[in-house]
């Protein structure tokens, strides 16, 4: 255990909430153990760029050990937490070890859910981790390769039929970028297919895409998507997904690539807390972000559910960072015997990109879309990336892509013989 302090803070999850909590404890008289099942902090907002071959994994992720190398009171441990024992104040890890804590910070985030249809998962992968992004990239790029070598026109059309389920920011970003790849990036590269003939469909069960944005911006987003060649379907839910396609409104649509960008389910670790959770499995927290009845356990980021001004604090990166920072400061203040204010979420606005040179921005009162919004989105994402190297690499990549439409990471790894492992069976 690092440092000479007695008070042991265990933080589970090195995402935005966990990392910001760790940093906020930099000068506190505590020793911190940061546990994550991955060895890196991941900038999830740019994950879709890895999935669509615009960026490589190291451009949007950095090793936690490296980020925290100068913070002497922290030890980083790569392991998955399996069970919390709140009465014993300890935590069981997947490597068999048990770790005792004085204060616990849970920041394990959320993942996607198939609304009770887990059998859809192999046919409609989601996007949450770097592994997910690389798997998706392979599937998207392979679909064009398969279409090129397919002679049967119907089966070829199924390889060129792409559906993205879920019209939130991730679905919109994926659909817009995929349409751009089909229309521009792959132009003139194939001999038997016209990639521009690919059908890219974005399916949203609710009445509009980007439901978290004002209605006028949702409409702008829809129009920008359609200009890019995306077919936007709203108000209809997908009712089945198989290896061959999906069923929408009672009609079966052949499609070899379906991507899942809907639903939120909390990390299962929270169940072992033994407290009531919300429907998505998130933990309702008090105003100081502790679990009611457990002042020594904090929840931060997407895993926490908290109402403020009659609305839930949203599951976005700025909220996770603010919660993490607040938790770190609260722990330090408590040990110093100082009073702590309740957590207040500061909402600075909402951004979403749609594709090359198209985005929507809502800064509460200042709303805009199109090219200006895209530049704003780009600057914000470069600014918030962790690591100087990442900022430079991403900036250069985007300038190249801007001028040439090319995407830097279009390499398919693995052999065709391995494809069945990725559930892409030959047609
Ligand atoms: C594809 C995608 C795009 C997004 N785009 C945006 C965007 O444009 N703007 C925005 O503001 N927000 C965006 N978000 C949401 C944003 O990324 C989340 O709100 C934010 O990451 C939440 O931070 P967190 O720390 O709570 O969880 P996470 O960042 O998810 O971190 C959780 C960490 O916990 C670790 N972990 C999980 N379970 C365990 C375990 N049992 N043991 C050990 N470690 C564990 C994980 O490895 C991970 O490092 C996006 C999310 C996704 C998935």
Coordinates of N, CA and C in Angstrom, one line a residue, residues 55 136 193 314 320 335 365 389:
X55 N -9.6 6.5 -35.9 CA -8.5 6.6 -34.9 C -8.1 5.3 -34.4
X136 N -16.2 -4.1 -33.6 CA -17.1 -3.5 -34.5 C -16.4 -3.0 -35.8
X193 N -18.7 -4.0 -56.4 CA -19.8 -3.4 -55.7 C -19.6 -1.9 -55.7
X314 N -27.5 13.8 -15.7 CA -27.4 12.9 -16.9 C -26.1 12.1 -16.8
X320 N -19.8 12.9 -14.6 CA -19.0 11.9 -14.0 C -17.7 12.6 -13.4
X335 N -11.8 14.3 6.5 CA -10.6 13.9 7.4 C -10.0 15.1 8.0
X365 N -29.3 28.3 -24.4 CA -29.5 29.7 -24.9 C -28.8 29.9 -26.2
X389 N 0.3 13.8 -26.4 CA 0.5 13.1 -27.6 C -0.9 12.7 -28.2

